């Protein structure tokens, strides 16, 4: 996309500081997380968490004062802007600076009402390589192990959906909590907690069977970590965007 476009511009301006291959690479989800971390460490104290704290400067909405190319922003990060308070950031490597730029660009993109992903490709990933149906249900198809996603777009924004995919355990809704018990006879059962009170526990086990237990008959019980896999390492940011684009179409009753 933009990156590939700027890559060809870059080849014409070989006098620039940046190694072209660096920017031509397709950034992955984990690159974006690294970029986010670098932003918090090196930039947010001046620019603010959303990048818009400095008057007339807005880093988080693809709203720069000039239509900078990616490599121009890398150069600004590495060298600062002479004769202004914008400092050079010597601790940042070129690679990190490129991740930072990818992160800033992605913030701008997730602002758009239409995500840059492709719905059909996202659906294919969801039903295929993503193995999402092993745990999730959409309009009655799939599994009840994880939360039902049939109307996920009504309760989650594109940015929140992206976060669920990259950092699954960061915000778990109360109904999505996983629970494990061990009975006095030694049986271990884990699954999704449906309900519990002072004496009993009801849960869906990993075979999707409703199970009920008396707490007095249990050796141990408690929350266990949900196992929604993080997609940050094996998926490109384009694939994540495709999945998010598909998920944002999920409103119960809407044509799928
Ligand atoms: C010490 C405070 C400070 C820090 C730290 C800082 N900046 Fe800046 N930055 C500024 C100021 C002030 C300006 C506006 C300079 C000017 O007047 O041209 C600026 C301008 C910029 C611009 C130009 C924006 C535009 O629209 O022209 C970019 C891009 C930028 N900063 C990125 C970053 C990034 C990325 C980091 C972290 C690696 C960072 N800055 C760290 C203070 C800071
Ligand atoms: C091994 C089971 C498993 C697989 C496979 C899985 N998920 Fe999940 N997913 C979960 C669980 C459990 C949760 C609830 C805990 C959480 O929010 O982290 C969850 C949460 C989510 C949420 C947040 C739901 C909400 O209510 O906010 C989304 C979106 C999601 N998954 C999408 C996906 C997609 C897309 C895939 C395939 C690429 C996938 N999941 C694969 C188990 C799974």
GROMACS .gro file of C-alpha atoms and ligand atoms in nm:
model
  342
    1UNK     CA    1   0.000   0.000   0.000
    2UNK     CA    2   0.140   0.339   0.102
    3UNK     CA    3   0.465   0.175   0.201
    4UNK     CA    4   0.513   0.020  -0.141
    5UNK     CA    5   0.433   0.352  -0.306
    6UNK     CA    6   0.688   0.536  -0.097
    7UNK     CA    7   0.939   0.266  -0.166
    8UNK     CA    8   0.940   0.356  -0.534
    9UNK     CA    9   0.973   0.724  -0.449
   10UNK     CA   10   1.257   0.630  -0.222
   11UNK     CA   11   1.450   0.461  -0.500
   12UNK     CA   12   1.458   0.795  -0.680
   13UNK     CA   13   1.592   0.979  -0.376
   14UNK     CA   14   1.881   0.754  -0.287
   15UNK     CA   15   2.054   1.043  -0.109
   16UNK     CA   16   1.828   0.981   0.190
   17UNK     CA   17   1.952   0.822   0.508
   18UNK     CA   18   1.731   0.519   0.518
   19UNK     CA   19   1.796   0.167   0.403
   20UNK     CA   20   1.516   0.105   0.148
   21UNK     CA   21   1.465  -0.264   0.233
   22UNK     CA   22   1.375  -0.165   0.584
   23UNK     CA   23   1.068   0.028   0.476
   24UNK     CA   24   0.973  -0.208   0.196
   25UNK     CA   25   0.923  -0.491   0.444
   26UNK     CA   26   0.566  -0.568   0.531
   27UNK     CA   27   0.527  -0.476   0.893
   28UNK     CA   28   0.372  -0.743   1.115
   29UNK     CA   29   0.142  -0.700   1.411
   30UNK     CA   30   0.436  -0.732   1.646
   31UNK     CA   31   0.617  -0.450   1.462
   32UNK     CA   32   0.319  -0.232   1.542
   33UNK     CA   33   0.339  -0.328   1.908
   34UNK     CA   34   0.712  -0.246   1.909
   35UNK     CA   35   0.630   0.087   1.746
   36UNK     CA   36   0.368   0.156   2.010
   37UNK     CA   37   0.616   0.079   2.286
   38UNK     CA   38   0.882   0.306   2.132
   39UNK     CA   39   0.624   0.583   2.100
   40UNK     CA   40   0.537   0.555   2.468
   41UNK     CA   41   0.905   0.547   2.569
   42UNK     CA   42   1.046   0.823   2.349
   43UNK     CA   43   0.768   1.047   2.221
   44UNK     CA   44   0.457   1.046   2.439
   45UNK     CA   45   0.609   1.262   2.714
   46UNK     CA   46   0.611   1.557   2.470
   47UNK     CA   47   0.353   1.461   2.210
   48UNK     CA   48   0.102   1.307   2.453
   49UNK     CA   49  -0.044   0.954   2.441
   50UNK     CA   50  -0.252   1.037   2.131
   51UNK     CA   51   0.020   1.240   1.961
   52UNK     CA   52  -0.177   1.565   1.960
   53UNK     CA   53  -0.055   1.744   2.273
   54UNK     CA   54   0.180   1.988   2.097
   55UNK     CA   55  -0.004   2.279   1.939
   56UNK     CA   56  -0.056   2.238   1.565
   57UNK     CA   57   0.122   1.901   1.562
   58UNK     CA   58  -0.091   1.587   1.528
   59UNK     CA   59   0.102   1.261   1.491
   60UNK     CA   60  -0.176   1.007   1.541
   61UNK     CA   61  -0.423   1.085   1.262
   62UNK     CA   62  -0.211   1.097   0.946
   63UNK     CA   63  -0.253   1.468   0.972
   64UNK     CA   64   0.106   1.593   0.950
   65UNK     CA   65   0.184   1.954   0.864
   66UNK     CA   66   0.339   1.833   0.538
   67UNK     CA   67   0.266   1.520   0.332
   68UNK     CA   68   0.582   1.351   0.462
   69UNK     CA   69   0.692   1.022   0.316
   70UNK     CA   70   0.766   0.742   0.562
   71UNK     CA   71   1.141   0.794   0.522
   72UNK     CA   72   1.109   1.165   0.589
   73UNK     CA   73   0.942   1.090   0.922
   74UNK     CA   74   1.217   0.837   0.999
   75UNK     CA   75   1.468   1.117   0.931
   76UNK     CA   76   1.276   1.356   1.162
   77UNK     CA   77   1.283   1.094   1.438
   78UNK     CA   78   1.655   1.022   1.395
   79UNK     CA   79   1.770   1.384   1.347
   80UNK     CA   80   1.503   1.599   1.506
   81UNK     CA   81   1.391   1.925   1.345
   82UNK     CA   82   1.681   2.175   1.362
   83UNK     CA   83   1.616   2.499   1.550
   84UNK     CA   84   1.298   2.366   1.712
   85UNK     CA   85   1.239   2.178   2.039
   86UNK     CA   86   1.187   1.854   1.842
   87UNK     CA   87   1.501   1.660   1.943
   88UNK     CA   88   1.700   1.392   1.768
   89UNK     CA   89   1.630   1.055   1.932
   90UNK     CA   90   1.973   0.892   1.944
   91UNK     CA   91   1.855   0.579   2.129
   92UNK     CA   92   1.625   0.482   1.843
   93UNK     CA   93   1.763   0.258   1.568
   94UNK     CA   94   1.653   0.304   1.206
   95UNK     CA   95   1.456  -0.018   1.234
   96UNK     CA   96   1.272   0.104   1.544
   97UNK     CA   97   1.209   0.440   1.377
   98UNK     CA   98   1.050   0.257   1.081
   99UNK     CA   99   0.829   0.060   1.324
  100UNK     CA  100   0.734   0.387   1.491
  101UNK     CA  101   0.628   0.531   1.156
  102UNK     CA  102   0.426   0.217   1.077
  103UNK     CA  103   0.259   0.253   1.416
  104UNK     CA  104   0.175   0.620   1.360
  105UNK     CA  105   0.037   0.541   1.014
  106UNK     CA  106  -0.173   0.256   1.158
  107UNK     CA  107  -0.323   0.493   1.416
  108UNK     CA  108  -0.429   0.718   1.130
  109UNK     CA  109  -0.580   0.428   0.941
  110UNK     CA  110  -0.783   0.293   1.232
  111UNK     CA  111  -0.943   0.639   1.249
  112UNK     CA  112  -1.112   0.586   0.916
  113UNK     CA  113  -1.470   0.468   0.934
  114UNK     CA  114  -1.395   0.203   0.673
  115UNK     CA  115  -1.101  -0.016   0.772
  116UNK     CA  116  -0.842  -0.065   0.500
  117UNK     CA  117  -0.884  -0.442   0.519
  118UNK     CA  118  -1.073  -0.663   0.278
  119UNK     CA  119  -1.390  -0.827   0.412
  120UNK     CA  120  -1.384  -1.131   0.181
  121UNK     CA  121  -1.018  -1.207   0.257
  122UNK     CA  122  -1.091  -1.164   0.628
  123UNK     CA  123  -1.377  -1.413   0.610
  124UNK     CA  124  -1.153  -1.664   0.433
  125UNK     CA  125  -0.888  -1.624   0.703
  126UNK     CA  126  -1.151  -1.654   0.975
  127UNK     CA  127  -1.287  -1.979   0.835
  128UNK     CA  128  -0.952  -2.119   0.726
  129UNK     CA  129  -0.603  -2.056   0.852
  130UNK     CA  130  -0.720  -1.854   1.154
  131UNK     CA  131  -0.904  -2.157   1.295
  132UNK     CA  132  -1.131  -1.906   1.466
  133UNK     CA  133  -1.434  -2.136   1.434
  134UNK     CA  134  -1.266  -2.384   1.669
  135UNK     CA  135  -1.358  -2.145   1.947
  136UNK     CA  136  -1.606  -1.889   1.815
  137UNK     CA  137  -1.962  -1.900   1.690
  138UNK     CA  138  -2.111  -1.674   1.422
  139UNK     CA  139  -2.485  -1.711   1.356
  140UNK     CA  140  -2.493  -2.064   1.489
  141UNK     CA  141  -2.182  -2.190   1.306
  142UNK     CA  142  -1.868  -2.273   1.502
  143UNK     CA  143  -1.796  -2.346   1.865
  144UNK     CA  144  -1.918  -2.199   2.193
  145UNK     CA  145  -1.580  -2.224   2.368
  146UNK     CA  146  -1.501  -1.857   2.310
  147UNK     CA  147  -1.742  -1.565   2.295
  148UNK     CA  148  -2.011  -1.562   2.027
  149UNK     CA  149  -1.908  -1.308   1.762
  150UNK     CA  150  -2.242  -1.284   1.573
  151UNK     CA  151  -2.296  -0.923   1.674
  152UNK     CA  152  -1.946  -0.826   1.788
  153UNK     CA  153  -1.948  -0.514   1.565
  154UNK     CA  154  -2.228  -0.367   1.775
  155UNK     CA  155  -2.016  -0.367   2.091
  156UNK     CA  156  -1.658  -0.328   1.964
  157UNK     CA  157  -1.492  -0.062   1.749
  158UNK     CA  158  -1.240  -0.156   1.481
  159UNK     CA  159  -0.957  -0.042   1.708
  160UNK     CA  160  -1.084  -0.258   1.995
  161UNK     CA  161  -1.121  -0.559   1.765
  162UNK     CA  162  -0.765  -0.514   1.643
  163UNK     CA  163  -0.649  -0.503   2.004
  164UNK     CA  164  -0.841  -0.824   2.085
  165UNK     CA  165  -0.647  -0.998   1.809
  166UNK     CA  166  -0.303  -0.861   1.896
  167UNK     CA  167  -0.327  -0.862   2.277
  168UNK     CA  168  -0.610  -1.106   2.352
  169UNK     CA  169  -0.599  -1.105   2.730
  170UNK     CA  170  -0.574  -0.730   2.778
  171UNK     CA  171  -0.948  -0.667   2.822
  172UNK     CA  172  -1.165  -0.970   2.885
  173UNK     CA  173  -1.539  -0.913   2.911
  174UNK     CA  174  -1.689  -1.065   3.227
  175UNK     CA  175  -1.885  -1.330   3.030
  176UNK     CA  176  -1.567  -1.448   2.856
  177UNK     CA  177  -1.380  -1.576   3.157
  178UNK     CA  178  -1.230  -1.921   3.167
  179UNK     CA  179  -1.258  -2.134   3.474
  180UNK     CA  180  -1.101  -2.459   3.596
  181UNK     CA  181  -1.210  -2.701   3.864
  182UNK     CA  182  -1.069  -3.022   4.007
  183UNK     CA  183  -1.309  -3.263   4.174
  184UNK     CA  184  -1.235  -3.461   4.487
  185UNK     CA  185  -1.212  -3.769   4.264
  186UNK     CA  186  -0.934  -3.602   4.065
  187UNK     CA  187  -1.123  -3.506   3.748
  188UNK     CA  188  -1.004  -3.176   3.600
  189UNK     CA  189  -1.249  -2.971   3.396
  190UNK     CA  190  -1.194  -2.635   3.235
  191UNK     CA  191  -1.414  -2.419   3.020
  192UNK     CA  192  -1.618  -2.104   3.013
  193UNK     CA  193  -1.777  -1.994   3.335
  194UNK     CA  194  -2.151  -1.944   3.299
  195UNK     CA  195  -2.249  -1.876   3.656
  196UNK     CA  196  -2.137  -1.926   4.013
  197UNK     CA  197  -2.267  -1.854   4.360
  198UNK     CA  198  -2.161  -1.939   4.710
  199UNK     CA  199  -2.230  -2.313   4.666
  200UNK     CA  200  -2.234  -2.405   4.298
  201UNK     CA  201  -2.055  -2.351   3.969
  202UNK     CA  202  -2.196  -2.390   3.618
  203UNK     CA  203  -1.967  -2.400   3.321
  204UNK     CA  204  -1.934  -2.519   2.961
  205UNK     CA  205  -1.655  -2.772   2.943
  206UNK     CA  206  -1.417  -2.807   2.647
  207UNK     CA  207  -1.662  -3.048   2.480
  208UNK     CA  208  -1.926  -2.776   2.503
  209UNK     CA  209  -2.124  -2.973   2.761
  210UNK     CA  210  -2.301  -2.792   3.040
  211UNK     CA  211  -2.147  -2.899   3.371
  212UNK     CA  212  -2.256  -2.814   3.722
  213UNK     CA  213  -2.051  -2.865   4.038
  214UNK     CA  214  -2.107  -2.829   4.411
  215UNK     CA  215  -1.817  -2.634   4.553
  216UNK     CA  216  -1.808  -2.869   4.855
  217UNK     CA  217  -1.728  -3.157   4.614
  218UNK     CA  218  -1.426  -2.977   4.466
  219UNK     CA  219  -1.063  -2.994   4.556
  220UNK     CA  220  -0.994  -2.662   4.382
  221UNK     CA  221  -1.163  -2.410   4.156
  222UNK     CA  222  -1.082  -2.069   4.010
  223UNK     CA  223  -1.027  -1.857   3.702
  224UNK     CA  224  -0.775  -1.974   3.449
  225UNK     CA  225  -0.627  -1.770   3.167
  226UNK     CA  226  -0.831  -1.764   2.850
  227UNK     CA  227  -0.646  -1.915   2.559
  228UNK     CA  228  -0.736  -1.682   2.275
  229UNK     CA  229  -0.412  -1.699   2.073
  230UNK     CA  230  -0.234  -1.374   1.992
  231UNK     CA  231  -0.204  -1.312   1.619
  232UNK     CA  232   0.073  -1.056   1.657
  233UNK     CA  233   0.359  -1.276   1.537
  234UNK     CA  234   0.222  -1.492   1.255
  235UNK     CA  235   0.000  -1.243   1.076
  236UNK     CA  236   0.087  -0.936   0.870
  237UNK     CA  237  -0.086  -0.612   0.955
  238UNK     CA  238  -0.276  -0.645   0.626
  239UNK     CA  239  -0.413  -0.984   0.740
  240UNK     CA  240  -0.509  -0.837   1.077
  241UNK     CA  241  -0.684  -0.550   0.895
  242UNK     CA  242  -0.868  -0.803   0.676
  243UNK     CA  243  -0.988  -0.994   0.983
  244UNK     CA  244  -1.095  -0.670   1.153
  245UNK     CA  245  -1.278  -0.563   0.834
  246UNK     CA  246  -1.471  -0.890   0.839
  247UNK     CA  247  -1.548  -0.866   1.211
  248UNK     CA  248  -1.682  -0.511   1.170
  249UNK     CA  249  -1.954  -0.649   0.938
  250UNK     CA  250  -2.087  -0.879   1.212
  251UNK     CA  251  -2.417  -0.739   1.331
  252UNK     CA  252  -2.675  -1.000   1.414
  253UNK     CA  253  -2.941  -1.006   1.145
  254UNK     CA  254  -2.721  -0.840   0.882
  255UNK     CA  255  -2.649  -1.044   0.570
  256UNK     CA  256  -2.320  -1.222   0.607
  257LIG     C1  257   1.129   1.716   2.386
  257LIG     C2  258   0.995   1.705   2.327
  257LIG     C3  259   0.978   1.614   2.206
  257LIG     C4  260   1.006   1.480   2.198
  257LIG     C5  261   1.066   1.389   2.305
  257LIG     C6  262   0.964   1.438   2.066
  257LIG     N1  263   0.913   1.545   1.998
  257LIG    FE1  264   0.846   1.544   1.804
  257LIG     N2  265   0.816   1.743   1.812
  257LIG     C7  266   0.833   1.821   1.922
  257LIG     C8  267   0.801   1.959   1.888
  257LIG     C9  268   0.803   2.078   1.983
  257LIG    C10  269   0.767   1.959   1.750
  257LIG    C11  270   0.728   2.079   1.664
  257LIG    C12  271   0.857   2.135   1.611
  257LIG    C13  272   0.835   2.252   1.521
  257LIG     O1  273   0.799   2.359   1.574
  257LIG     O2  274   0.853   2.237   1.400
  257LIG    C14  275   0.777   1.820   1.706
  257LIG    C15  276   0.751   1.780   1.577
  257LIG    C16  277   0.748   1.647   1.535
  257LIG    C17  278   0.712   1.603   1.403
  257LIG    C18  279   0.671   1.688   1.285
  257LIG    C19  280   0.520   1.690   1.279
  257LIG    C20  281   0.466   1.768   1.165
  257LIG     O3  282   0.345   1.755   1.141
  257LIG     O4  283   0.541   1.842   1.101
  257LIG    C21  284   0.718   1.467   1.404
  257LIG    C22  285   0.686   1.372   1.288
  257LIG    C23  286   0.759   1.427   1.536
  257LIG     N3  287   0.776   1.538   1.614
  257LIG    C24  288   0.773   1.297   1.576
  257LIG    C25  289   0.826   1.259   1.699
  257LIG    C26  290   0.848   1.122   1.737
  257LIG    C27  291   0.806   1.001   1.654
  257LIG    C28  292   0.907   1.126   1.859
  257LIG    C29  293   0.959   1.006   1.939
  257LIG    C30  294   1.064   0.929   1.876
  257LIG    C31  295   0.919   1.265   1.900
  257LIG     N4  296   0.867   1.342   1.800
  257LIG    C32  297   0.972   1.309   2.021
  257LIG    C33  298   0.875   1.781   2.049
  257LIG    C34  299   0.920   1.654   2.081
  258LIG     C1  300  -0.839  -2.153   2.132
  258LIG     C2  301  -0.962  -2.078   2.126
  258LIG     C3  302  -0.966  -1.952   2.040
  258LIG     C4  303  -0.929  -1.935   1.910
  258LIG     C5  304  -0.865  -2.037   1.816
  258LIG     C6  305  -0.962  -1.799   1.874
  258LIG     N1  306  -1.018  -1.736   1.982
  258LIG    FE1  307  -1.088  -1.544   1.987
  258LIG     N2  308  -1.124  -1.563   2.187
  258LIG     C7  309  -1.112  -1.678   2.260
  258LIG     C8  310  -1.147  -1.650   2.399
  258LIG     C9  311  -1.144  -1.750   2.514
  258LIG    C10  312  -1.181  -1.513   2.406
  258LIG    C11  313  -1.226  -1.435   2.530
  258LIG    C12  314  -1.107  -1.388   2.606
  258LIG    C13  315  -1.052  -1.262   2.548
  258LIG     O1  316  -1.129  -1.168   2.517
  258LIG     O2  317  -0.930  -1.255   2.535
  258LIG    C14  318  -1.165  -1.461   2.270
  258LIG    C15  319  -1.189  -1.330   2.235
  258LIG    C16  320  -1.196  -1.285   2.103
  258LIG    C17  321  -1.242  -1.154   2.064
  258LIG    C18  322  -1.289  -1.044   2.159
  258LIG    C19  323  -1.435  -1.068   2.188
  258LIG    C20  324  -1.495  -0.960   2.275
  258LIG     O3  325  -1.606  -0.985   2.327
  258LIG     O4  326  -1.436  -0.854   2.291
  258LIG    C21  327  -1.235  -1.148   1.928
  258LIG    C22  328  -1.273  -1.032   1.839
  258LIG    C23  329  -1.181  -1.275   1.883
  258LIG     N3  330  -1.159  -1.356   1.991
  258LIG    C24  331  -1.160  -1.308   1.750
  258LIG    C25  332  -1.093  -1.422   1.708
  258LIG    C26  333  -1.050  -1.449   1.573
  258LIG    C27  334  -1.073  -1.355   1.456
  258LIG    C28  335  -0.987  -1.570   1.574
  258LIG    C29  336  -0.919  -1.641   1.459
  258LIG    C30  337  -0.810  -1.569   1.396
  258LIG    C31  338  -0.991  -1.621   1.710
  258LIG     N4  339  -1.056  -1.528   1.788
  258LIG    C32  340  -0.940  -1.744   1.749
  258LIG    C33  341  -1.072  -1.802   2.213
  258LIG    C34  342  -1.022  -1.825   2.086
   0.00000   0.00000   0.00000
